[in-house]
Structure formats: C-alpha cells, structure tokens
Amino acid sequence: MTTILLTGFEPFGGDAVNPSGEAVRRVDAGWDGPETLVTAILPVTFDGARAELGRLIDVHRPELVIATGLAGNRAAISVERVAVNLLDARIPDNAGAQPVDEPSVGDGPAAYFASLPVKAIARDIAAAGIPSEVSHWAGTFVCNHAFYTALHATSRSRGIRAGFLHVPWSAEHAPSADAATLPLADIAEAIGIAVRTSLRTTTDAAISAGAIS
Ligand code: PCA
C-alpha cells in the first residue's frame, strides 16, 4: 500500500492562521484513497520542523513526501524546484531562533532538486484554473529548511520522492485588502492535484518553466 506524507505549517510571524495547514486539513478530510494519506501540521521552528519531519518519515516510510507552507508575497501556487543548504532568517522562528548563514544540514550538498515532477504539477494545477508556477527559490527560512531536510532524508532512499509547495494567503484570511490571495478551496484542490500528479507521473513533463531573472 502506497503511503503519502503531506504536511502544512502552523501560523508564524504573528499571523492567526497559516493557509498551508488549513488546506492540508481539507485535503485530509476529502481523501478517498486508495493510497494511505498521512498528514501533519509542522511547527514553524527550525529544530522542531526538522525533527518532526524526520520522525514522520521514519515512522510512516512514505513513498511520497509533499510539504507545503505559506509564501505571503506570492499570487500563485509555487511548485518549488530547488532547496538550498542555507538558513538565513529575517525574522525569528516560533521558538525565537534566528540562525544567520548556517547550513540546513552540516555535511549536505549546496542544494537539492525536488524529486517530484514539478512541471507536470504546475501544468495540472493551471489546467484546473488555479494560478501556478515552477519556482526556483523557496527562501532561507523554515520552509526551505523543511524542504531541504526532506530531500536530504530521502536522497539515499531510492524510490522515495519529495517536494514542496508554497501557497499564497487564503482569501478567507487575507492580512490586508490588497494582499494576493486564493480561495482556500483552490489551495486545497491544488495540493490534491500535486499529490495525484506525483503518484501518476515519475518522469517530468518536457516543457519550459524556467525563469529569466
Ligand atoms: N512559511 C514560512 C515558514 C512556514 C510557512 O508556512 C517559509 O516560507 O519559510
């Protein structure tokens, strides 16, 4: 039986909600298998997120790991392609830790690529009418750390694939009237599409999704 680990994050930075956590709960509530879906809401702490993600991977031995988090300045679902081995926190995490220029994993490579079909996922989300993009930058805060940690933990395990989605604010909990948002139902649908496309597709779509900065 295939097991999928899907995570969101708790609120951080003084926010009341985190749409990634809310959306993951919705995906969980609507999941109809046949694969086993394990969901969790991770703490927004460098140490806690790494420990909890590692524990969940060890306990559940998933074939697929998809972590999600909020990127409040983005208007589209970002299918992240690159996790960097760098912690450089602009704000403290929820435990007050604010690492500057530390590695995510001491002896790890500078970066990992997501092992999900990122282009196929972005394409399939867009085909459902939900804005999406392939992103080459997951930041240097707790989300990138969780993304890097998941790829490091699964890098030596052939067949375990992992990746990360950043989601915008939900329309239901916008921090301001002019914030870019998506309805929570769309965010949850996009995450569900990412899971289904990842299960179905092991070779990525040969389409351009690059960026000229
Ligand atoms: N977003 C933050 C951490 C938790 C979250 O949802 C980030 O992008 O690093």
Coordinates of N, CA and C and ligand atoms in Angstrom, one line a residue:
M1 N 0.9 -1.2 0.0 CA 0.0 0.0 0.0 C 0.9 1.3 0.0
T2 N 0.6 2.1 -0.9 CA 1.4 3.4 -1.0 C 1.0 4.3 0.1
T3 N 2.1 4.9 0.7 CA 1.8 5.9 1.8 C 2.4 7.3 1.3
I4 N 1.5 8.3 1.5 CA 1.9 9.7 1.2 C 2.0 10.4 2.5
L5 N 3.1 11.2 2.7 CA 3.1 12.1 3.8 C 2.9 13.5 3.3
L6 N 1.9 14.2 3.8 CA 1.6 15.6 3.4 C 1.6 16.5 4.6
T7 N 2.4 17.5 4.5 CA 2.4 18.4 5.7 C 2.1 19.9 5.3
G8 N 1.6 20.6 6.3 CA 1.4 22.0 6.3 C 2.2 22.6 7.5
F9 N 2.1 23.9 7.6 CA 2.7 24.6 8.8 C 1.7 25.3 9.7
E10 N 2.1 25.4 11.0 CA 1.3 26.2 11.9 C 1.5 27.7 11.6
P11 N 0.7 28.6 12.1 CA 0.9 30.1 11.9 C 2.3 30.5 12.4
F12 N 2.8 31.6 11.9 CA 4.0 32.2 12.3 C 4.0 33.7 12.1
G13 N 5.0 34.4 12.6 CA 5.2 35.8 12.4 C 4.0 36.6 12.9
G14 N 3.3 36.1 13.9 CA 2.2 36.9 14.4 C 0.9 36.7 13.7
D15 N 0.8 35.8 12.7 CA -0.4 35.5 12.0 C -1.3 34.6 12.8
A16 N -2.6 34.7 12.5 CA -3.6 33.9 13.3 C -3.7 32.5 12.6
V17 N -3.6 32.5 11.3 CA -3.7 31.2 10.6 C -2.6 31.0 9.6
N18 N -2.4 29.8 9.2 CA -1.5 29.5 8.0 C -2.3 28.7 7.0
P19 N -2.5 29.3 5.8 CA -3.4 28.6 4.8 C -2.8 27.2 4.5
S20 N -1.5 27.0 4.6 CA -1.0 25.6 4.2 C -1.6 24.6 5.2
G21 N -1.6 24.9 6.5 CA -2.1 24.0 7.4 C -3.6 23.7 7.2
E22 N -4.3 24.8 7.0 CA -5.8 24.7 6.8 C -6.1 23.9 5.6
A23 N -5.3 24.1 4.5 CA -5.6 23.4 3.2 C -5.2 21.9 3.4
V24 N -4.2 21.6 4.1 CA -3.8 20.2 4.3 C -4.9 19.5 5.1
R25 N -5.5 20.2 6.1 CA -6.6 19.5 6.8 C -7.8 19.2 5.9
R26 N -8.0 20.1 4.9 CA -9.1 19.9 3.9 C -8.8 18.7 3.0
V27 N -7.5 18.6 2.6 CA -7.2 17.5 1.7 C -7.4 16.2 2.5
D28 N -7.0 16.2 3.7 CA -7.1 15.0 4.6 C -8.6 14.6 4.7
A29 N -9.4 15.6 4.9 CA -10.8 15.3 5.1 C -11.5 14.8 3.9
G30 N -11.0 15.2 2.7 CA -11.6 14.7 1.5 C -10.9 13.6 0.8
W31 N -9.8 13.0 1.4 CA -9.0 12.0 0.8 C -9.8 10.7 0.7
D32 N -9.9 10.1 -0.5 CA -10.6 8.9 -0.7 C -9.7 7.7 -1.2
G33 N -8.4 7.8 -1.0 CA -7.5 6.7 -1.2 C -7.4 6.4 -2.7
P34 N -7.0 5.2 -3.1 CA -6.7 4.0 -2.2 C -5.4 4.1 -1.4
E35 N -4.6 5.1 -1.8 CA -3.3 5.2 -1.0 C -3.6 5.7 0.4
T36 N -2.6 5.4 1.3 CA -2.8 5.9 2.7 C -2.2 7.4 2.7
L37 N -3.0 8.3 3.2 CA -2.5 9.7 3.3 C -2.3 10.0 4.8
V38 N -1.0 10.3 5.1 CA -0.7 10.8 6.5 C -0.5 12.3 6.4
T39 N -1.2 13.0 7.3 CA -1.0 14.5 7.3 C -0.5 14.9 8.6
A40 N 0.2 16.1 8.6 CA 0.7 16.6 9.9 C 0.9 18.1 9.7
I41 N 0.7 18.9 10.8 CA 1.0 20.3 10.8 C 2.3 20.5 11.5
L42 N 3.3 21.0 10.8 CA 4.6 21.1 11.4 C 4.8 22.5 12.2
P43 N 5.6 22.5 13.2 CA 5.9 23.7 13.9 C 6.8 24.6 13.1
V44 N 6.6 25.9 13.2 CA 7.5 26.9 12.4 C 8.7 27.2 13.3
T45 N 9.5 26.1 13.6 CA 10.7 26.2 14.3 C 11.7 25.4 13.5
F46 N 12.9 25.9 13.4 CA 14.0 25.2 12.6 C 14.2 23.8 13.2
D47 N 14.4 23.7 14.5 CA 14.6 22.4 15.1 C 13.4 21.5 15.1
G48 N 12.3 22.1 15.4 CA 11.1 21.3 15.5 C 10.6 20.7 14.2
A49 N 10.7 21.6 13.1 CA 10.2 21.1 11.8 C 11.1 20.0 11.3
R50 N 12.4 20.1 11.5 CA 13.3 19.1 11.1 C 13.1 17.8 11.8
A51 N 13.0 17.9 13.2 CA 12.8 16.7 14.0 C 11.5 16.0 13.6
E52 N 10.4 16.8 13.5 CA 9.1 16.2 13.3 C 9.0 15.5 11.9
L53 N 9.6 16.2 10.9 CA 9.6 15.7 9.5 C 10.4 14.4 9.5
G54 N 11.5 14.4 10.1 CA 12.4 13.2 10.2 C 11.7 12.0 10.9
R55 N 11.0 12.4 12.0 CA 10.3 11.3 12.7 C 9.1 10.7 11.9
L56 N 8.4 11.6 11.2 CA 7.3 11.2 10.4 C 7.7 10.3 9.2
I57 N 8.9 10.6 8.6 CA 9.4 9.8 7.5 C 9.9 8.4 8.1
D58 N 10.5 8.5 9.2 CA 11.0 7.2 9.9 C 9.8 6.3 10.2
V59 N 8.8 6.9 10.8 CA 7.7 6.1 11.3 C 6.8 5.5 10.2
H60 N 6.5 6.4 9.2 CA 5.5 6.0 8.2 C 6.1 5.5 6.9
R61 N 7.4 5.7 6.7 CA 8.1 5.2 5.5 C 7.3 5.5 4.2
P62 N 7.0 6.8 4.0 CA 6.2 7.1 2.8 C 6.9 7.0 1.5
E63 N 6.2 6.7 0.4 CA 6.8 6.7 -0.9 C 6.9 8.1 -1.5
L64 N 6.0 9.0 -0.9 CA 5.9 10.3 -1.4 C 5.8 11.3 -0.3
V65 N 6.6 12.4 -0.3 CA 6.5 13.4 0.8 C 6.3 14.7 0.1
I66 N 5.2 15.4 0.5 CA 4.9 16.7 0.0 C 4.7 17.6 1.2
A67 N 5.6 18.6 1.3 CA 5.4 19.6 2.4 C 4.9 20.9 1.7
T68 N 4.1 21.6 2.5 CA 3.6 22.9 2.0 C 3.7 24.0 3.1
G69 N 3.8 25.2 2.6 CA 3.9 26.4 3.5 C 3.4 27.6 2.8
L70 N 3.3 28.7 3.6 CA 2.8 30.0 3.1 C 4.0 30.8 2.5
A71 N 3.8 31.4 1.3 CA 4.6 32.4 0.8 C 3.7 33.6 0.6
G72 N 3.6 34.5 1.6 CA 2.5 35.5 1.6 C 2.7 36.6 0.5
N73 N 3.8 36.6 -0.1 CA 4.0 37.6 -1.2 C 3.7 37.1 -2.6
R74 N 3.3 35.9 -2.7 CA 3.1 35.2 -4.0 C 1.6 35.1 -4.3
A75 N 1.3 35.2 -5.6 CA -0.1 35.1 -6.0 C -0.5 33.8 -6.6
A76 N 0.5 32.9 -6.8 CA 0.2 31.6 -7.5 C 0.8 30.5 -6.6
I77 N 0.3 29.3 -6.8 CA 0.8 28.1 -6.1 C 2.2 27.9 -6.7
S78 N 3.2 27.9 -5.9 CA 4.6 27.8 -6.3 C 5.1 26.4 -6.1
V79 N 5.4 25.7 -7.2 CA 5.9 24.3 -7.1 C 7.4 24.5 -7.0
E80 N 8.0 24.2 -5.8 CA 9.4 24.6 -5.6 C 10.3 23.5 -6.2
R81 N 11.3 24.0 -6.9 CA 12.3 23.1 -7.6 C 13.6 22.9 -6.9
V82 N 14.0 23.9 -6.1 CA 15.4 23.9 -5.5 C 15.3 24.2 -4.0
A83 N 15.9 23.3 -3.2 CA 16.1 23.6 -1.8 C 17.6 23.9 -1.5
V84 N 17.9 25.0 -0.9 CA 19.3 25.3 -0.7 C 19.7 25.0 0.8
N85 N 21.0 24.7 0.9 CA 21.6 24.3 2.2 C 22.0 25.5 3.0
L86 N 21.0 26.4 3.3 CA 21.3 27.7 3.9 C 20.1 28.1 4.8
L87 N 20.4 28.5 6.1 CA 19.4 29.1 6.9 C 19.9 30.5 7.1
D88 N 19.0 31.5 6.8 CA 19.3 32.9 7.0 C 18.0 33.6 7.3
A89 N 17.6 33.6 8.6 CA 16.3 34.0 9.0 C 16.2 35.5 9.1
R90 N 15.2 36.1 8.4 CA 14.9 37.5 8.5 C 14.1 37.9 9.8
I91 N 13.3 36.9 10.2 CA 12.6 37.0 11.5 C 12.8 35.8 12.3
P92 N 12.6 35.9 13.7 CA 12.8 34.7 14.5 C 11.7 33.6 14.2
D93 N 12.0 32.4 14.4 CA 11.0 31.3 14.2 C 10.1 31.3 15.5
N94 N 9.2 30.4 15.5 CA 8.2 30.5 16.7 C 8.8 30.1 18.0
A95 N 10.1 29.7 18.0 CA 10.8 29.4 19.3 C 11.8 30.5 19.6
G96 N 11.8 31.5 18.7 CA 12.8 32.6 18.9 C 14.1 32.4 18.3
A97 N 14.3 31.3 17.6 CA 15.6 31.1 16.9 C 15.7 31.9 15.6
Q98 N 16.9 32.5 15.4 CA 17.1 33.3 14.2 C 18.5 33.0 13.6
P99 N 18.7 31.8 13.1 CA 20.0 31.5 12.5 C 20.4 32.3 11.3
V100 N 21.6 32.7 11.3 CA 22.1 33.5 10.1 C 23.3 32.8 9.5
D101 N 23.2 32.5 8.3 CA 24.3 31.8 7.5 C 24.8 30.5 8.1
E102 N 23.8 29.7 8.5 CA 24.1 28.3 8.9 C 23.6 27.4 7.9
P103 N 24.3 26.2 7.8 CA 23.7 25.2 6.9 C 22.5 24.5 7.4
S104 N 21.7 24.1 6.5 CA 20.5 23.3 6.9 C 21.0 21.9 7.5
V105 N 21.9 21.3 6.7 CA 22.5 20.0 7.1 C 24.0 20.2 7.0
G106 N 24.8 20.0 8.1 CA 26.2 20.4 8.1 C 27.0 19.8 6.9
D107 N 26.8 18.5 6.6 CA 27.6 17.9 5.6 C 26.9 17.7 4.3
G108 N 25.8 18.5 4.1 CA 24.9 18.3 2.9 C 25.5 19.0 1.7
P109 N 25.0 18.7 0.5 CA 25.4 19.4 -0.7 C 24.7 20.8 -0.7
A110 N 25.2 21.7 -1.5 CA 24.7 23.1 -1.5 C 23.2 23.2 -1.8
A111 N 22.7 22.3 -2.6 CA 21.3 22.3 -2.9 C 20.8 20.9 -3.4
Y112 N 19.5 20.7 -3.3 CA 18.9 19.5 -3.9 C 17.8 20.0 -4.8
F113 N 17.6 19.3 -5.9 CA 16.4 19.5 -6.7 C 15.2 18.6 -6.1
A114 N 14.0 19.2 -6.1 CA 12.9 18.4 -5.8 C 12.8 17.1 -6.6
S115 N 12.4 16.0 -6.0 CA 12.3 14.8 -6.8 C 10.9 14.5 -7.2
L116 N 10.1 15.6 -7.3 CA 8.7 15.5 -7.9 C 8.7 16.0 -9.3
P117 N 7.7 15.6 -10.1 CA 7.5 16.2 -11.4 C 7.0 17.6 -11.4
V118 N 7.9 18.5 -11.1 CA 7.4 19.9 -10.7 C 6.7 20.6 -11.9
K119 N 7.1 20.3 -13.1 CA 6.5 21.0 -14.3 C 5.1 20.4 -14.5
A120 N 5.0 19.1 -14.4 CA 3.7 18.4 -14.6 C 2.7 18.9 -13.6
I121 N 3.2 19.1 -12.3 CA 2.3 19.5 -11.2 C 1.8 20.9 -11.5
A122 N 2.7 21.8 -11.9 CA 2.3 23.2 -12.2 C 1.4 23.2 -13.4
R123 N 1.6 22.4 -14.4 CA 0.7 22.4 -15.5 C -0.7 21.9 -15.1
D124 N -0.7 20.8 -14.3 CA -2.0 20.2 -14.0 C -2.8 21.2 -13.1
I125 N -2.1 21.9 -12.2 CA -2.8 22.9 -11.3 C -3.4 24.0 -12.2
A126 N -2.6 24.5 -13.1 CA -3.1 25.5 -14.0 C -4.2 25.1 -14.9
A127 N -4.2 23.8 -15.3 CA -5.3 23.3 -16.1 C -6.6 23.2 -15.3
A128 N -6.5 23.2 -14.0 CA -7.7 23.3 -13.2 C -8.2 24.7 -13.0
G129 N -7.5 25.7 -13.6 CA -7.9 27.1 -13.5 C -7.3 27.8 -12.2
I130 N -6.3 27.2 -11.6 CA -5.7 27.8 -10.4 C -4.3 28.3 -10.8
P131 N -4.0 29.5 -10.5 CA -2.7 30.0 -10.9 C -1.5 29.2 -10.3
S132 N -0.5 28.9 -11.1 CA 0.6 28.1 -10.5 C 1.8 28.4 -11.3
E133 N 3.0 28.1 -10.7 CA 4.3 28.3 -11.4 C 5.3 27.4 -10.8
V134 N 6.3 27.1 -11.6 CA 7.5 26.4 -11.0 C 8.4 27.5 -10.4
S135 N 8.8 27.4 -9.2 CA 9.6 28.3 -8.5 C 11.0 27.8 -8.3
H136 N 12.0 28.6 -8.4 CA 13.4 28.2 -8.2 C 14.0 28.7 -6.9
W137 N 13.1 29.1 -6.0 CA 13.5 29.9 -4.8 C 12.5 29.7 -3.7
A138 N 12.9 28.8 -2.7 CA 12.0 28.6 -1.6 C 12.4 29.4 -0.3
G139 N 13.3 30.4 -0.5 CA 13.7 31.2 0.6 C 14.7 30.6 1.4
T140 N 15.0 31.2 2.6 CA 16.1 30.6 3.5 C 15.5 30.5 4.9
F141 N 14.2 30.4 5.0 CA 13.6 30.3 6.4 C 13.2 28.8 6.6
V142 N 12.1 28.6 7.4 CA 11.8 27.3 7.9 C 11.3 26.4 6.8
C143 N 10.6 26.9 5.8 CA 10.1 26.1 4.7 C 11.2 25.5 3.9
N144 N 12.2 26.4 3.5 CA 13.3 25.8 2.8 C 14.1 24.8 3.6
H145 N 14.1 25.0 4.9 CA 14.8 24.0 5.8 C 14.1 22.7 5.8
A146 N 12.7 22.7 5.9 CA 11.9 21.5 5.8 C 12.1 20.8 4.5
F147 N 12.1 21.6 3.4 CA 12.2 21.1 2.1 C 13.6 20.4 1.9
Y148 N 14.6 21.1 2.3 CA 16.0 20.5 2.2 C 16.1 19.3 3.1
T149 N 15.5 19.3 4.3 CA 15.6 18.2 5.2 C 14.9 17.0 4.6
A150 N 13.7 17.2 4.0 CA 13.0 16.1 3.4 C 13.8 15.5 2.2
L151 N 14.5 16.3 1.4 CA 15.2 15.8 0.3 C 16.5 15.1 0.8
H152 N 17.1 15.7 1.8 CA 18.3 15.0 2.4 C 17.9 13.6 3.0
A153 N 16.8 13.6 3.7 CA 16.4 12.3 4.3 C 16.0 11.3 3.3
T154 N 15.6 11.7 2.1 CA 15.1 10.7 1.1 C 16.1 10.5 0.0
S155 N 17.2 11.3 0.0 CA 18.1 11.3 -1.1 C 18.8 9.9 -1.3
R156 N 19.0 9.2 -0.2 CA 19.6 7.9 -0.3 C 18.6 6.7 -0.4
S157 N 17.4 7.1 -0.3 CA 16.3 6.0 -0.4 C 15.7 6.0 -1.8
R158 N 16.2 5.1 -2.6 CA 15.7 5.0 -4.0 C 14.2 4.9 -4.0
G159 N 13.6 5.7 -4.8 CA 12.1 5.5 -4.9 C 11.3 6.4 -4.0
I160 N 11.9 7.0 -3.0 CA 11.1 7.9 -2.2 C 11.2 9.3 -2.8
R161 N 10.1 9.9 -3.1 CA 10.2 11.3 -3.8 C 9.7 12.3 -2.8
A162 N 10.2 13.5 -3.0 CA 9.8 14.6 -2.0 C 9.8 16.0 -2.7
G163 N 9.0 16.8 -2.2 CA 9.0 18.2 -2.8 C 8.2 19.1 -1.9
F164 N 8.1 20.4 -2.4 CA 7.5 21.4 -1.6 C 6.6 22.4 -2.4
L165 N 5.5 22.7 -1.8 CA 4.6 23.8 -2.5 C 4.5 25.0 -1.6
H166 N 4.8 26.2 -2.1 CA 4.4 27.4 -1.4 C 3.0 27.8 -1.9
V167 N 2.2 28.3 -0.9 CA 0.9 28.7 -1.3 C 0.7 30.2 -0.9
P168 N -0.2 30.9 -1.6 CA -0.5 32.3 -1.2 C -1.4 32.3 0.0
W169 N -1.7 33.5 0.5 CA -2.7 33.7 1.5 C -4.0 33.2 1.0
S170 N -4.8 32.7 1.9 CA -6.2 32.4 1.5 C -7.1 33.6 1.6
A171 N -8.0 33.6 0.6 CA -9.0 34.8 0.6 C -9.7 34.9 1.9
E172 N -9.9 33.8 2.6 CA -10.7 33.8 3.8 C -9.9 34.5 5.0
H173 N -8.6 34.5 4.9 CA -7.8 35.1 5.9 C -6.7 36.0 5.4
A174 N -7.1 37.0 4.5 CA -6.1 37.9 3.9 C -5.6 38.9 5.0
P175 N -4.3 39.2 5.0 CA -3.8 40.1 6.0 C -4.2 41.5 5.7
S176 N -4.5 41.8 4.4 CA -4.9 43.2 4.1 C -5.7 43.1 2.8
A177 N -6.4 44.2 2.5 CA -7.3 44.2 1.3 C -6.6 44.0 0.0
D178 N -5.4 44.4 -0.1 CA -4.7 44.3 -1.4 C -3.7 43.1 -1.4
A179 N -3.8 42.2 -0.5 CA -2.9 41.1 -0.5 C -3.3 40.1 -1.6
A180 N -2.4 39.5 -2.3 CA -2.7 38.5 -3.3 C -3.2 37.2 -2.5
T181 N -4.3 36.7 -3.0 CA -4.9 35.5 -2.3 C -5.5 34.5 -3.3
L182 N -5.8 33.4 -2.8 CA -6.6 32.4 -3.5 C -7.6 31.8 -2.5
P183 N -8.8 31.4 -3.0 CA -9.7 30.8 -2.1 C -9.1 29.5 -1.4
L184 N -9.4 29.3 -0.2 CA -8.8 28.1 0.5 C -9.2 26.8 -0.3
A185 N -10.4 26.8 -0.8 CA -10.8 25.6 -1.6 C -9.8 25.3 -2.8
D186 N -9.4 26.4 -3.4 CA -8.5 26.3 -4.6 C -7.1 25.8 -4.1
I187 N -6.6 26.4 -2.9 CA -5.3 25.9 -2.4 C -5.4 24.4 -2.1
A188 N -6.5 24.0 -1.5 CA -6.6 22.6 -1.1 C -6.7 21.7 -2.4
E189 N -7.4 22.2 -3.4 CA -7.5 21.5 -4.7 C -6.1 21.4 -5.3
A190 N -5.4 22.5 -5.3 CA -4.0 22.4 -5.9 C -3.1 21.4 -5.2
I191 N -3.2 21.4 -3.9 CA -2.4 20.4 -3.2 C -2.8 19.0 -3.5
G192 N -4.1 18.8 -3.6 CA -4.6 17.4 -4.0 C -4.1 17.1 -5.4
I193 N -4.1 18.0 -6.3 CA -3.6 17.8 -7.7 C -2.1 17.4 -7.6
A194 N -1.4 18.1 -6.8 CA 0.1 17.8 -6.7 C 0.3 16.4 -6.2
V195 N -0.5 15.9 -5.3 CA -0.4 14.6 -4.8 C -0.7 13.6 -5.9
R196 N -1.8 13.8 -6.6 CA -2.3 12.9 -7.7 C -1.3 12.9 -8.8
T197 N -0.8 14.0 -9.2 CA 0.1 14.1 -10.4 C 1.4 13.4 -10.0
S198 N 1.9 13.6 -8.8 CA 3.1 12.9 -8.3 C 3.0 11.4 -8.3
L199 N 1.8 10.9 -7.9 CA 1.6 9.5 -7.9 C 1.6 8.9 -9.3
R200 N 1.0 9.7 -10.2 CA 0.8 9.2 -11.6 C 2.1 9.4 -12.4
T201 N 2.9 10.4 -12.1 CA 4.0 10.8 -13.0 C 5.4 10.7 -12.4
T202 N 6.2 9.8 -12.9 CA 7.6 9.7 -12.4 C 8.6 10.5 -13.3
T203 N 8.2 10.7 -14.5 CA 9.1 11.5 -15.4 C 8.4 12.8 -15.7
D204 N 9.2 13.9 -15.5 CA 8.6 15.2 -15.5 C 8.2 15.6 -17.0
A205 N 7.3 16.5 -17.1 CA 6.9 17.0 -18.4 C 8.0 17.8 -19.1
A206 N 8.3 17.6 -20.4 CA 9.3 18.3 -21.1 C 8.8 19.6 -21.6
I207 N 8.5 20.5 -20.7 CA 8.0 21.8 -21.1 C 8.8 22.9 -20.4
S208 N 8.9 24.1 -21.0 CA 9.7 25.1 -20.4 C 9.0 25.7 -19.2
A209 N 9.7 25.8 -18.1 CA 9.1 26.5 -16.9 C 10.2 27.3 -16.2
G210 N 11.2 27.7 -17.0 CA 12.3 28.4 -16.4 C 12.0 29.9 -16.2
A211 N 13.0 30.6 -15.7 CA 12.9 32.0 -15.4 C 14.1 32.8 -15.9
I212 N 13.9 34.0 -16.4 CA 14.9 34.9 -16.7 C 14.8 36.0 -15.6
S213 N 15.8 36.0 -14.8 CA 15.6 36.9 -13.6 C 15.9 38.4 -14.0
Ligands
PCA1 N1 6.1 29.7 5.5 C1 7.5 30.0 6.0 C2 7.7 29.1 7.2 C3 6.3 28.5 7.5 C4 5.5 28.9 6.4 O1 4.3 28.5 6.2 C5 8.5 29.9 4.9 O2 8.2 30.2 3.8 O3 9.7 29.6 5.3

